[in-house]
Each structure stands twice: as C-alpha cells, then as structure tokens.
Short mmCIF file of C-alpha atoms in Angstrom, two decimals:
data_model
loop_
_atom_site.label_atom_id
_atom_site.label_comp_id
_atom_site.label_asym_id
_atom_site.label_seq_id
_atom_site.Cartn_x
_atom_site.Cartn_y
_atom_site.Cartn_z
CA UNK V 1 -74.93 22.44 80.97
CA UNK V 2 -77.60 20.11 79.50
CA UNK V 3 -80.41 21.69 78.13
CA UNK V 4 -84.01 20.74 76.75
CA UNK V 5 -85.24 20.49 73.07
CA UNK V 6 -85.64 23.64 71.32
CA UNK V 7 -89.36 23.64 71.51
CA UNK V 8 -89.34 23.18 75.57
CA UNK V 9 -90.24 26.08 77.87
CA UNK V 10 -86.88 25.76 79.57
CA UNK V 11 -85.21 26.40 75.87
CA UNK V 12 -87.30 29.39 75.44
CA UNK V 13 -86.08 30.73 78.62
CA UNK V 14 -82.51 30.15 77.66
CA UNK V 15 -83.35 32.11 74.44
CA UNK V 16 -84.90 35.02 76.36
CA UNK V 17 -82.16 35.42 78.82
CA UNK V 18 -79.16 35.03 76.58
CA UNK V 19 -80.41 36.42 73.55
CA UNK V 20 -79.17 35.66 70.06
CA UNK V 21 -75.85 34.32 69.51
CA UNK V 22 -73.23 37.44 69.46
CA UNK V 23 -75.52 39.80 71.29
CA UNK V 24 -74.34 41.95 74.00
CA UNK V 25 -74.43 39.91 77.68
CA UNK V 26 -75.82 41.53 80.74
CA UNK V 27 -73.81 40.80 83.81
CA UNK V 28 -74.78 40.38 87.39
CA UNK V 29 -72.67 42.49 90.10
CA UNK V 30 -72.25 40.25 93.02
CA UNK V 31 -70.55 41.52 96.56
CA UNK V 32 -67.90 39.31 98.09
CA UNK V 33 -66.37 40.69 101.28
CA UNK V 34 -65.55 44.30 100.33
CA UNK V 35 -65.22 43.52 96.74
CA UNK V 36 -67.87 44.10 93.86
CA UNK V 37 -67.15 41.48 91.05
CA UNK V 38 -69.17 41.57 87.85
CA UNK V 39 -70.02 38.27 86.63
CA UNK V 40 -71.33 37.22 83.22
CA UNK V 41 -74.53 35.13 83.43
CA UNK V 42 -72.75 31.79 82.56
CA UNK V 43 -70.16 32.76 85.26
CA UNK V 44 -73.22 33.27 87.59
CA UNK V 45 -74.44 29.72 86.58
CA UNK V 46 -70.85 28.12 87.18
CA UNK V 47 -70.57 29.89 90.56
CA UNK V 48 -73.52 27.61 91.36
CA UNK V 49 -73.56 24.45 89.55
CA UNK V 50 -69.93 24.25 88.04
CA UNK V 51 -67.38 21.91 89.04
CA UNK V 52 -65.45 24.77 90.90
CA UNK V 53 -68.74 26.13 92.62
CA UNK V 54 -68.51 28.37 95.74
CA UNK V 55 -71.07 28.29 98.20
CA UNK V 56 -70.32 31.98 99.22
CA UNK V 57 -70.25 33.20 95.84
CA UNK V 58 -73.60 31.11 94.88
CA UNK V 59 -75.37 32.49 97.75
CA UNK V 60 -74.50 36.05 96.67
CA UNK V 61 -75.42 35.22 93.03
CA UNK V 62 -78.94 34.24 94.34
CA UNK V 63 -79.00 37.20 96.84
CA UNK V 64 -78.50 39.79 93.84
CA UNK V 65 -80.66 38.16 91.52
CA UNK V 66 -83.69 37.85 93.97
CA UNK V 67 -83.08 41.71 94.94
CA UNK V 68 -83.07 42.82 91.29
CA UNK V 69 -86.29 40.60 90.62
CA UNK V 70 -88.03 42.07 93.67
CA UNK V 71 -87.10 45.62 93.07
CA UNK V 72 -88.65 44.99 89.35
CA UNK V 73 -91.81 46.89 88.80
CA UNK V 74 -94.78 44.63 88.32
CA UNK V 75 -95.58 46.35 84.84
CA UNK V 76 -91.83 45.66 83.57
CA UNK V 77 -90.96 42.90 80.99
CA UNK V 78 -90.07 40.78 84.21
CA UNK V 79 -86.54 40.05 83.09
CA UNK V 80 -85.37 40.07 86.60
CA UNK V 81 -87.98 37.20 87.63
CA UNK V 82 -86.86 35.36 84.64
CA UNK V 83 -83.36 35.58 85.45
CA UNK V 84 -84.23 33.87 88.82
CA UNK V 85 -85.95 31.06 86.97
CA UNK V 86 -83.11 30.95 84.50
CA UNK V 87 -80.68 30.25 87.42
CA UNK V 88 -82.82 27.48 88.73
CA UNK V 89 -83.17 25.57 85.56
CA UNK V 90 -79.84 23.44 85.89
CA UNK V 91 -81.17 22.22 89.42
CA UNK V 92 -84.36 20.85 87.72
CA UNK V 93 -83.07 18.66 84.83
CA UNK V 94 -82.19 15.54 86.70
CA UNK V 95 -85.72 15.18 88.15
CA UNK V 96 -87.42 16.27 84.68
CA UNK V 97 -85.96 13.59 82.88
CA UNK V 98 -86.71 11.19 85.62
CA UNK V 99 -90.43 12.03 85.54
CA UNK V 100 -90.42 11.79 81.68
CA UNK V 101 -89.01 8.28 82.05
CA UNK V 102 -91.54 7.18 84.55
CA UNK V 103 -94.40 8.80 82.80
CA UNK V 104 -93.31 8.67 79.06
CA UNK V 105 -96.53 10.03 77.72
CA UNK V 106 -96.59 13.21 79.80
CA UNK V 107 -96.33 16.21 77.72
CA UNK V 108 -92.69 17.98 78.65
CA UNK V 109 -93.55 21.44 77.94
CA UNK V 110 -96.49 21.22 80.50
CA UNK V 111 -94.12 19.79 83.14
CA UNK V 112 -91.55 22.57 82.49
CA UNK V 113 -94.31 25.12 82.74
CA UNK V 114 -95.44 23.76 86.17
CA UNK V 115 -91.79 24.30 87.36
CA UNK V 116 -91.32 27.78 86.32
CA UNK V 117 -94.80 28.49 87.92
CA UNK V 118 -93.55 26.81 91.06
CA UNK V 119 -90.49 29.13 90.90
CA UNK V 120 -92.29 32.43 90.32
CA UNK V 121 -94.72 31.53 93.23
CA UNK V 122 -92.21 30.92 95.65
CA UNK V 123 -90.41 34.01 94.54
CA UNK V 124 -92.96 35.94 96.01
CA UNK V 125 -92.00 34.61 99.67
CA UNK V 126 -88.33 34.33 99.16
CA UNK V 127 -85.67 35.95 101.70
CA UNK V 128 -82.74 37.26 99.50
CA UNK V 129 -80.58 37.30 102.95
CA UNK V 130 -81.33 33.46 103.16
CA UNK V 131 -78.30 31.59 101.99
CA UNK V 132 -80.74 28.56 101.25
CA UNK V 133 -83.00 30.46 99.24
CA UNK V 134 -81.98 29.27 95.97
CA UNK V 135 -82.10 25.56 97.15
CA UNK V 136 -85.71 26.28 98.47
CA UNK V 137 -86.65 27.72 95.14
CA UNK V 138 -85.31 24.49 93.50
CA UNK V 139 -87.06 22.22 95.70
CA UNK V 140 -90.33 24.16 95.33
CA UNK V 141 -89.94 23.60 91.38
CA UNK V 142 -89.39 19.97 91.95
CA UNK V 143 -92.04 19.55 94.12
CA UNK V 144 -94.43 21.20 91.33
CA UNK V 145 -93.30 18.92 88.67
CA UNK V 146 -93.73 15.62 90.89
CA UNK V 147 -97.29 16.84 92.16
CA UNK V 148 -98.26 17.48 88.47
CA UNK V 149 -97.02 14.25 87.18
CA UNK V 150 -98.83 12.31 89.99
CA UNK V 151 -102.10 14.20 89.42
CA UNK V 152 -102.31 13.72 85.72
CA UNK V 153 -101.16 10.27 85.83
CA UNK V 154 -104.39 9.48 87.81
CA UNK V 155 -106.26 11.12 84.55
CA UNK V 156 -107.38 8.80 81.55
CA UNK V 157 -106.78 10.91 78.45
CA UNK V 158 -109.29 10.07 75.67
CA UNK V 159 -108.69 12.02 72.23
CA UNK V 160 -112.33 12.63 71.25
CA UNK V 161 -115.03 12.41 73.91
CA UNK V 162 -117.88 12.66 71.55
CA UNK V 163 -116.60 9.71 69.38
CA UNK V 164 -116.20 7.54 72.29
CA UNK V 165 -119.98 8.28 73.35
CA UNK V 166 -121.25 7.55 69.99
CA UNK V 167 -119.46 4.22 69.83
CA UNK V 168 -120.72 3.27 73.27
CA UNK V 169 -124.34 4.48 72.77
CA UNK V 170 -124.57 3.07 69.15
CA UNK V 171 -127.51 0.61 68.93
CA UNK V 172 -127.86 -1.64 65.92
CA UNK V 173 -130.90 -2.31 64.70
CA UNK V 174 -132.25 -5.84 65.18
CA UNK V 175 -132.70 -6.52 61.36
CA UNK V 176 -129.15 -5.62 60.70
CA UNK V 177 -127.53 -7.86 63.36
CA UNK V 178 -125.85 -10.65 61.47
CA UNK V 179 -127.42 -13.97 62.15
CA UNK V 180 -124.99 -16.89 62.76
CA UNK V 181 -125.32 -19.88 60.39
CA UNK V 182 -126.31 -22.24 63.29
CA UNK V 183 -127.07 -21.56 67.02
CA UNK V 184 -129.92 -20.29 69.13
CA UNK V 185 -131.55 -16.82 69.27
CA UNK V 186 -132.52 -15.63 72.91
CA UNK V 187 -135.79 -13.33 73.06
CA UNK V 188 -136.43 -11.66 76.60
CA UNK V 189 -139.76 -10.20 77.28
CA UNK V 190 -139.61 -7.36 78.84
CA UNK V 191 -136.01 -5.94 77.85
CA UNK V 192 -133.50 -6.25 80.54
CA UNK V 193 -132.84 -3.24 82.49
CA UNK V 194 -129.18 -1.90 82.99
CA UNK V 195 -128.51 -3.92 86.02
CA UNK V 196 -129.86 -7.19 84.68
CA UNK V 197 -132.80 -9.42 85.32
CA UNK V 198 -133.76 -8.92 88.63
CA UNK V 199 -134.80 -12.69 89.39
CA UNK V 200 -133.45 -15.98 89.95
CA UNK V 201 -133.98 -18.11 86.73
CA UNK V 202 -134.88 -21.68 86.28
CA UNK V 203 -134.51 -23.35 82.87
CA UNK V 204 -136.71 -26.09 81.99
CA UNK V 205 -137.37 -27.77 78.59
CA UNK V 206 -141.21 -28.60 78.03
CA UNK V 207 -142.01 -32.10 77.63
CA UNK V 208 -142.37 -33.16 73.93
CA UNK V 209 -145.84 -34.26 72.75
CA UNK V 210 -146.21 -37.60 70.95
CA UNK V 211 -147.43 -35.61 67.89
CA UNK V 212 -144.84 -33.35 68.17
CA UNK V 213 -142.62 -33.34 65.05
CA UNK V 214 -138.91 -32.71 65.39
CA UNK V 215 -136.32 -32.47 62.89
CA UNK V 216 -132.80 -32.89 63.91
CA UNK V 217 -133.05 -31.04 66.99
CA UNK V 218 -134.23 -31.70 70.73
CA UNK V 219 -135.15 -27.88 71.18
CA UNK V 220 -137.12 -26.43 68.25
CA UNK V 221 -138.47 -23.85 70.51
CA UNK V 222 -137.52 -23.48 74.24
CA UNK V 223 -139.90 -21.11 76.65
CA UNK V 224 -138.34 -20.18 79.88
CA UNK V 225 -140.38 -18.29 82.53
CA UNK V 226 -138.54 -16.29 85.18
CA UNK V 227 -140.30 -15.82 88.62
CA UNK V 228 -138.55 -14.40 91.86
CA UNK V 229 -139.70 -17.63 93.90
CA UNK V 230 -142.40 -20.22 93.26
CA UNK V 231 -145.10 -18.07 94.72
CA UNK V 232 -144.10 -15.02 92.99
CA UNK V 233 -145.63 -13.39 89.96
CA UNK V 234 -144.26 -13.77 86.43
CA UNK V 235 -141.91 -11.19 85.66
CA UNK V 236 -140.66 -12.04 82.23
CA UNK V 237 -140.46 -14.61 79.45
CA UNK V 238 -137.23 -15.92 77.69
CA UNK V 239 -137.93 -17.62 74.16
CA UNK V 240 -134.98 -19.74 72.74
CA UNK V 241 -135.50 -20.49 68.91
CA UNK V 242 -132.86 -21.79 66.50
CA UNK V 243 -131.22 -19.12 64.62
CA UNK V 244 -133.16 -17.90 61.67
CA UNK V 245 -136.32 -19.66 62.46
CA UNK V 246 -139.54 -17.93 61.88
CA UNK V 247 -140.96 -15.82 64.96
#
C-alpha cells in the first residue's frame, strides 16, 4: 500500500499503530457468520482494499473496529480510535495526492491533519451496524481535505508582515531622492491626498515676455493652477522646474 513520507501525519499513524519492526502485532477478531476469525492489522486492511477484498468481511472489519473505538474510555490512549483512522488512510491517498498536485504550495502535514480530524469527528456519529460506515468516514475525510485546500487557497501567505509594512510605509526624504540628469521636477501644493487630486487640471504655459531670457528650453518654469471649474476657488498649485534647478 502506498504511504506518505516519514515526516507526514499519516506515516506517524502507521508507526503508532503497527509499532516498530519485530514488535508483536495486535489483531482484530471479526465475526463471519457463526465463525470468529482473528485477523492481523494488515489482513484487516487487505480485506478492505486488497485485490481480493470482500465486502462482507470488510463491513465486519469496520464494525469491530468502530465498536472497539466507541467502547474505549475517553481518558485512554486512544488506540481504538487511532485504529479506525489507520483503516481509513488507504482510501485517502488518491485525493491527497490530487490536491497536492493542484496546490503544490500546500503543507502536506496540515492537509493530512485535516483528514484525521474529519475522521475523528465523524466517528462520534458513526453507526457500527451500517455496512456503509467505512465509506462514510472516508468521504468525510476527503471532504475535509478539499474544504481545507479551497479555504487556504483563498489566503495570501506572506512570510513577514512587519517587513512588508515597513517597506510599504517607508518614506525617503526628498533630499535623498536621486535626481535624473535631465528632465523635470513636479511640485504640488498642497500635497495630494491618498485618493489623488480632487479636481480637473488645466495645463497652460505662460506667455514669454520680451525680456525673458531663455537658455536651451522653452519651459524654464511652468506654473499650473488647479481649479474645480472656472468660477471655483483655487485649490492648489503645480510647479514644474528643470531637474536640479534652484527653487
């Protein structure tokens, strides 16, 4: 049976249920007709997912595992509930890998943890005598993984919000701003609000006087006035100067 990596939640469940290599294996006694048949844990899984799986034996495996988990004291180590989760894992791999292919940046342990949580929640309302109980547990776990993936995919992860805020709010003093070798500087009075200038601007170049000395450019200084309309009050002034010119 295909398994996930050694650092995954599913792999840890495998280790917790099966124990270390060479350790004594627990068994699950199932009742088929009038016979009681002890099955190892691997045989129990094969009855559910193996090439020779039997629906009748598989329903009995789920029934016995659920009864054992429900009879387990809440303060116990949870071995019975963990066994139910372990039996459900092979039914989750296909959707797990499909989700990871669609959202490659998802954290696999988190996705697996959501599946385990969904199985444990569904276990509280499971009916051991329902032959479809195992399928319902697997379906709840699959739905839990998809719901988690879709929810997280709408989030925008960022490593350090503080660094992002500092970079966005950083203001470089005007004297430190690099000046282009040629071009124009624009000065706005008053400073624009965040929403921008609340006016329709008209750009006009003042007519040169006869005694106006011009050296190599037609716009030594362009002053633009911003009004809401012709009759409105002046709301600001824009001054355009050659880059590096003295104010």
